[in-house]
JSON list of C-alpha atoms in Angstrom, two decimals:
[
{"chain": "A", "resi": 14, "resn": "MET", "atom": "CA", "xyz": [-12.41, -4.69, 13.38]},
{"chain": "A", "resi": 15, "resn": "ALA", "atom": "CA", "xyz": [-10.56, -7.13, 11.43]},
{"chain": "A", "resi": 16, "resn": "GLY", "atom": "CA", "xyz": [-11.24, -11.25, 11.89]},
{"chain": "A", "resi": 17, "resn": "PRO", "atom": "CA", "xyz": [-8.65, -12.65, 14.19]},
{"chain": "A", "resi": 18, "resn": "ASP", "atom": "CA", "xyz": [-7.14, -14.30, 10.94]},
{"chain": "A", "resi": 19, "resn": "LYS", "atom": "CA", "xyz": [-8.06, -12.15, 8.46]},
{"chain": "A", "resi": 20, "resn": "THR", "atom": "CA", "xyz": [-5.25, -10.00, 6.32]},
{"chain": "A", "resi": 21, "resn": "THR", "atom": "CA", "xyz": [-5.39, -6.40, 6.78]},
{"chain": "A", "resi": 22, "resn": "ILE", "atom": "CA", "xyz": [-4.61, -3.81, 3.91]},
{"chain": "A", "resi": 23, "resn": "LEU", "atom": "CA", "xyz": [-4.07, -0.34, 4.71]},
{"chain": "A", "resi": 24, "resn": "VAL", "atom": "CA", "xyz": [-4.00, 1.27, 0.86]},
{"chain": "A", "resi": 25, "resn": "ALA", "atom": "CA", "xyz": [-3.31, 4.76, 0.75]},
{"chain": "A", "resi": 26, "resn": "GLU", "atom": "CA", "xyz": [-4.41, 6.34, -2.56]},
{"chain": "A", "resi": 27, "resn": "ASP", "atom": "CA", "xyz": [-5.73, 9.78, -3.64]},
{"chain": "A", "resi": 28, "resn": "ASN", "atom": "CA", "xyz": [-7.85, 9.06, -6.72]},
{"chain": "A", "resi": 29, "resn": "ILE", "atom": "CA", "xyz": [-10.89, 7.91, -5.74]},
{"chain": "A", "resi": 30, "resn": "GLY", "atom": "CA", "xyz": [-12.26, 5.70, -8.94]},
{"chain": "A", "resi": 31, "resn": "HIS", "atom": "CA", "xyz": [-8.58, 3.90, -7.84]},
{"chain": "A", "resi": 32, "resn": "LEU", "atom": "CA", "xyz": [-9.61, 3.17, -4.74]},
{"chain": "A", "resi": 33, "resn": "LYS", "atom": "CA", "xyz": [-12.49, 1.81, -4.90]},
{"chain": "A", "resi": 34, "resn": "VAL", "atom": "CA", "xyz": [-11.16, -1.15, -6.98]},
{"chain": "A", "resi": 35, "resn": "LEU", "atom": "CA", "xyz": [-8.29, -1.76, -5.06]},
{"chain": "A", "resi": 36, "resn": "GLU", "atom": "CA", "xyz": [-11.20, -1.97, -1.92]},
{"chain": "A", "resi": 37, "resn": "LEU", "atom": "CA", "xyz": [-13.21, -3.67, -4.28]},
{"chain": "A", "resi": 38, "resn": "THR", "atom": "CA", "xyz": [-10.79, -6.47, -5.12]},
{"chain": "A", "resi": 39, "resn": "LEU", "atom": "CA", "xyz": [-9.14, -6.86, -2.07]},
{"chain": "A", "resi": 40, "resn": "SER", "atom": "CA", "xyz": [-12.36, -7.50, 0.14]},
{"chain": "A", "resi": 41, "resn": "ALA", "atom": "CA", "xyz": [-13.26, -10.13, -2.80]},
{"chain": "A", "resi": 42, "resn": "TYR", "atom": "CA", "xyz": [-10.48, -11.61, -2.02]},
{"chain": "A", "resi": 43, "resn": "ASP", "atom": "CA", "xyz": [-11.26, -12.28, 1.86]},
{"chain": "A", "resi": 44, "resn": "TYR", "atom": "CA", "xyz": [-8.50, -9.31, 2.76]},
{"chain": "A", "resi": 45, "resn": "GLU", "atom": "CA", "xyz": [-9.83, -6.28, 5.51]},
{"chain": "A", "resi": 46, "resn": "VAL", "atom": "CA", "xyz": [-9.01, -3.17, 4.29]},
{"chain": "A", "resi": 47, "resn": "VAL", "atom": "CA", "xyz": [-8.43, -0.12, 5.72]},
{"chain": "A", "resi": 48, "resn": "PRO", "atom": "CA", "xyz": [-9.10, 2.68, 2.82]},
{"chain": "A", "resi": 49, "resn": "THR", "atom": "CA", "xyz": [-6.91, 6.37, 3.22]},
{"chain": "A", "resi": 50, "resn": "GLN", "atom": "CA", "xyz": [-6.73, 9.16, 0.63]},
{"chain": "A", "resi": 51, "resn": "ASP", "atom": "CA", "xyz": [-3.77, 10.64, 1.13]},
{"chain": "A", "resi": 52, "resn": "GLY", "atom": "CA", "xyz": [-0.57, 10.04, 3.40]},
{"chain": "A", "resi": 53, "resn": "ARG", "atom": "CA", "xyz": [-1.56, 11.79, 6.15]},
{"chain": "A", "resi": 54, "resn": "GLU", "atom": "CA", "xyz": [-4.20, 9.43, 6.58]},
{"chain": "A", "resi": 55, "resn": "ALA", "atom": "CA", "xyz": [-2.08, 6.50, 6.11]},
{"chain": "A", "resi": 56, "resn": "LEU", "atom": "CA", "xyz": [-0.19, 8.18, 8.82]},
{"chain": "A", "resi": 57, "resn": "ALA", "atom": "CA", "xyz": [-3.27, 9.04, 11.03]},
{"chain": "A", "resi": 58, "resn": "TYR", "atom": "CA", "xyz": [-4.03, 4.96, 10.81]},
{"chain": "A", "resi": 59, "resn": "LEU", "atom": "CA", "xyz": [-0.21, 4.06, 11.28]},
{"chain": "A", "resi": 60, "resn": "GLU", "atom": "CA", "xyz": [0.31, 5.49, 14.44]},
{"chain": "A", "resi": 61, "resn": "GLU", "atom": "CA", "xyz": [-1.67, 2.83, 16.28]},
{"chain": "A", "resi": 62, "resn": "GLY", "atom": "CA", "xyz": [-2.70, 0.17, 13.39]},
{"chain": "A", "resi": 63, "resn": "THR", "atom": "CA", "xyz": [-0.33, -2.82, 12.32]},
{"chain": "A", "resi": 64, "resn": "PRO", "atom": "CA", "xyz": [-2.32, -3.72, 8.53]},
{"chain": "A", "resi": 65, "resn": "ASP", "atom": "CA", "xyz": [-0.47, -6.66, 7.55]},
{"chain": "A", "resi": 66, "resn": "LEU", "atom": "CA", "xyz": [0.27, -4.81, 4.10]},
{"chain": "A", "resi": 67, "resn": "ILE", "atom": "CA", "xyz": [0.29, -1.80, 3.30]},
{"chain": "A", "resi": 68, "resn": "ILE", "atom": "CA", "xyz": [-0.32, -0.61, -0.40]},
{"chain": "A", "resi": 69, "resn": "LEU", "atom": "CA", "xyz": [0.85, 3.26, -1.54]},
{"chain": "A", "resi": 70, "resn": "ASP", "atom": "CA", "xyz": [0.35, 5.09, -4.69]},
{"chain": "A", "resi": 71, "resn": "VAL", "atom": "CA", "xyz": [3.36, 7.68, -5.50]},
{"chain": "A", "resi": 72, "resn": "ASN", "atom": "CA", "xyz": [1.78, 10.84, -5.59]},
{"chain": "A", "resi": 73, "resn": "MET", "atom": "CA", "xyz": [-1.01, 12.04, -2.97]},
{"chain": "A", "resi": 74, "resn": "PRO", "atom": "CA", "xyz": [-1.48, 15.36, -1.31]},
{"chain": "A", "resi": 75, "resn": "PHE", "atom": "CA", "xyz": [0.19, 15.99, 1.92]},
{"chain": "A", "resi": 76, "resn": "VAL", "atom": "CA", "xyz": [2.40, 13.26, 2.15]},
{"chain": "A", "resi": 77, "resn": "SER", "atom": "CA", "xyz": [3.49, 11.03, -0.42]},
{"chain": "A", "resi": 78, "resn": "GLY", "atom": "CA", "xyz": [3.34, 7.36, -0.85]},
{"chain": "A", "resi": 79, "resn": "LEU", "atom": "CA", "xyz": [7.09, 7.71, -0.30]},
{"chain": "A", "resi": 80, "resn": "GLU", "atom": "CA", "xyz": [7.24, 9.40, 2.52]},
{"chain": "A", "resi": 81, "resn": "VAL", "atom": "CA", "xyz": [4.88, 6.83, 4.53]},
{"chain": "A", "resi": 82, "resn": "CYS", "atom": "CA", "xyz": [7.15, 4.53, 2.91]},
{"chain": "A", "resi": 83, "resn": "ASP", "atom": "CA", "xyz": [10.47, 5.19, 4.32]},
{"chain": "A", "resi": 84, "resn": "HIS", "atom": "CA", "xyz": [7.68, 6.21, 7.73]},
{"chain": "A", "resi": 85, "resn": "VAL", "atom": "CA", "xyz": [6.48, 2.62, 8.61]},
{"chain": "A", "resi": 86, "resn": "LYS", "atom": "CA", "xyz": [10.70, 0.98, 6.85]},
{"chain": "A", "resi": 87, "resn": "SER", "atom": "CA", "xyz": [12.12, 3.45, 10.49]},
{"chain": "A", "resi": 88, "resn": "ASP", "atom": "CA", "xyz": [9.14, 2.60, 13.03]},
{"chain": "A", "resi": 89, "resn": "GLY", "atom": "CA", "xyz": [10.99, -0.48, 14.99]},
{"chain": "A", "resi": 90, "resn": "ARG", "atom": "CA", "xyz": [6.93, -1.85, 15.06]},
{"chain": "A", "resi": 91, "resn": "LEU", "atom": "CA", "xyz": [6.17, -1.42, 11.65]},
{"chain": "A", "resi": 92, "resn": "LYS", "atom": "CA", "xyz": [9.66, -1.70, 9.65]},
{"chain": "A", "resi": 93, "resn": "ASP", "atom": "CA", "xyz": [8.81, -5.97, 8.17]},
{"chain": "A", "resi": 94, "resn": "VAL", "atom": "CA", "xyz": [5.41, -5.06, 7.36]},
{"chain": "A", "resi": 95, "resn": "PRO", "atom": "CA", "xyz": [5.86, -5.38, 3.83]},
{"chain": "A", "resi": 96, "resn": "VAL", "atom": "CA", "xyz": [4.88, -2.41, 1.33]},
{"chain": "A", "resi": 97, "resn": "ILE", "atom": "CA", "xyz": [3.77, -1.91, -2.22]},
{"chain": "A", "resi": 98, "resn": "ILE", "atom": "CA", "xyz": [4.52, 1.35, -4.07]},
{"chain": "A", "resi": 99, "resn": "ILE", "atom": "CA", "xyz": [2.23, 1.56, -7.10]},
{"chain": "A", "resi": 100, "resn": "THR", "atom": "CA", "xyz": [2.45, 4.43, -9.72]},
{"chain": "A", "resi": 101, "resn": "SER", "atom": "CA", "xyz": [1.33, 5.29, -12.89]},
{"chain": "A", "resi": 102, "resn": "LEU", "atom": "CA", "xyz": [5.35, 6.60, -12.85]},
{"chain": "A", "resi": 103, "resn": "THR", "atom": "CA", "xyz": [7.41, 4.74, -15.51]},
{"chain": "A", "resi": 104, "resn": "ASP", "atom": "CA", "xyz": [10.80, 6.74, -14.68]},
{"chain": "A", "resi": 105, "resn": "GLU", "atom": "CA", "xyz": [14.22, 5.51, -13.01]},
{"chain": "A", "resi": 106, "resn": "LYS", "atom": "CA", "xyz": [14.22, 7.82, -10.77]},
{"chain": "A", "resi": 107, "resn": "THR", "atom": "CA", "xyz": [10.91, 6.91, -9.18]},
{"chain": "A", "resi": 108, "resn": "GLU", "atom": "CA", "xyz": [11.90, 3.13, -8.75]},
{"chain": "A", "resi": 109, "resn": "ARG", "atom": "CA", "xyz": [15.67, 4.00, -7.21]},
{"chain": "A", "resi": 110, "resn": "ALA", "atom": "CA", "xyz": [13.03, 6.28, -4.62]},
{"chain": "A", "resi": 111, "resn": "ALA", "atom": "CA", "xyz": [11.21, 3.94, -3.80]},
{"chain": "A", "resi": 112, "resn": "LYS", "atom": "CA", "xyz": [14.04, 1.17, -3.40]},
{"chain": "A", "resi": 113, "resn": "ALA", "atom": "CA", "xyz": [15.99, 3.50, -1.41]},
{"chain": "A", "resi": 114, "resn": "VAL", "atom": "CA", "xyz": [13.02, 4.08, 1.31]},
{"chain": "A", "resi": 115, "resn": "GLY", "atom": "CA", "xyz": [13.04, 0.39, 1.62]},
{"chain": "A", "resi": 116, "resn": "ALA", "atom": "CA", "xyz": [9.62, 0.24, -0.22]},
{"chain": "A", "resi": 117, "resn": "ASP", "atom": "CA", "xyz": [9.32, -4.50, -0.96]},
{"chain": "A", "resi": 118, "resn": "LEU", "atom": "CA", "xyz": [7.85, -4.18, -4.38]},
{"chain": "A", "resi": 119, "resn": "MET", "atom": "CA", "xyz": [7.09, -0.62, -6.78]},
{"chain": "A", "resi": 120, "resn": "VAL", "atom": "CA", "xyz": [3.99, -1.42, -8.95]},
{"chain": "A", "resi": 121, "resn": "HIS", "atom": "CA", "xyz": [3.23, 0.50, -12.34]},
{"chain": "A", "resi": 122, "resn": "LYS", "atom": "CA", "xyz": [-0.86, 1.28, -13.03]},
{"chain": "A", "resi": 123, "resn": "PRO", "atom": "CA", "xyz": [-2.78, -0.30, -14.30]},
{"chain": "A", "resi": 124, "resn": "ILE", "atom": "CA", "xyz": [-2.93, -3.32, -12.02]},
{"chain": "A", "resi": 125, "resn": "THR", "atom": "CA", "xyz": [-5.47, -6.67, -12.09]},
{"chain": "A", "resi": 126, "resn": "GLY", "atom": "CA", "xyz": [-6.40, -8.69, -9.23]},
{"chain": "A", "resi": 127, "resn": "ARG", "atom": "CA", "xyz": [-4.94, -12.09, -10.12]},
{"chain": "A", "resi": 128, "resn": "ASN", "atom": "CA", "xyz": [-1.82, -10.65, -10.11]},
{"chain": "A", "resi": 129, "resn": "LEU", "atom": "CA", "xyz": [-1.85, -8.28, -7.39]},
{"chain": "A", "resi": 130, "resn": "ARG", "atom": "CA", "xyz": [-3.56, -10.88, -5.28]},
{"chain": "A", "resi": 131, "resn": "GLY", "atom": "CA", "xyz": [-0.04, -12.81, -6.64]},
{"chain": "A", "resi": 132, "resn": "MET", "atom": "CA", "xyz": [2.34, -10.29, -5.30]},
{"chain": "A", "resi": 133, "resn": "ILE", "atom": "CA", "xyz": [0.02, -10.02, -1.88]},
{"chain": "A", "resi": 134, "resn": "THR", "atom": "CA", "xyz": [0.94, -14.46, -1.36]},
{"chain": "A", "resi": 135, "resn": "ASP", "atom": "CA", "xyz": [4.27, -13.94, -2.22]},
{"chain": "A", "resi": 136, "resn": "LEU", "atom": "CA", "xyz": [4.83, -10.71, 0.08]},
{"chain": "A", "resi": 137, "resn": "LEU", "atom": "CA", "xyz": [2.99, -12.81, 2.87]},
{"chain": "A", "resi": 138, "resn": "THR", "atom": "CA", "xyz": [4.11, -16.22, 2.66]},
{"chain": "A", "resi": 139, "resn": "GLY", "atom": "CA", "xyz": [8.06, -15.30, 1.57]}
]
């Protein structure tokens, strides 16, 4: 369980290698990371948990990152939690879909740790 002053970030990424890199990077910046490997696991955590920020891959099995984001932004308890959508897709349709479900930011892979930390800081303080 995260300490009272530690920022908790839920990460949903089905590629285990990408998930581990995100987890290690975020942990190195002293964030409490809740790793999940698909949208169903993320939704299960969100039934009770309220992270400070959520990072979602677009394409995941069972429930996509866009569907999870739509759920978050439609939930009164979670709607103000910033959501970063990450994807290797660069088409306008995906960008429009991310905006339509209320994503706060969409980032294309690969992501560097320094850029990610800056984005997280901006979303949490802005």
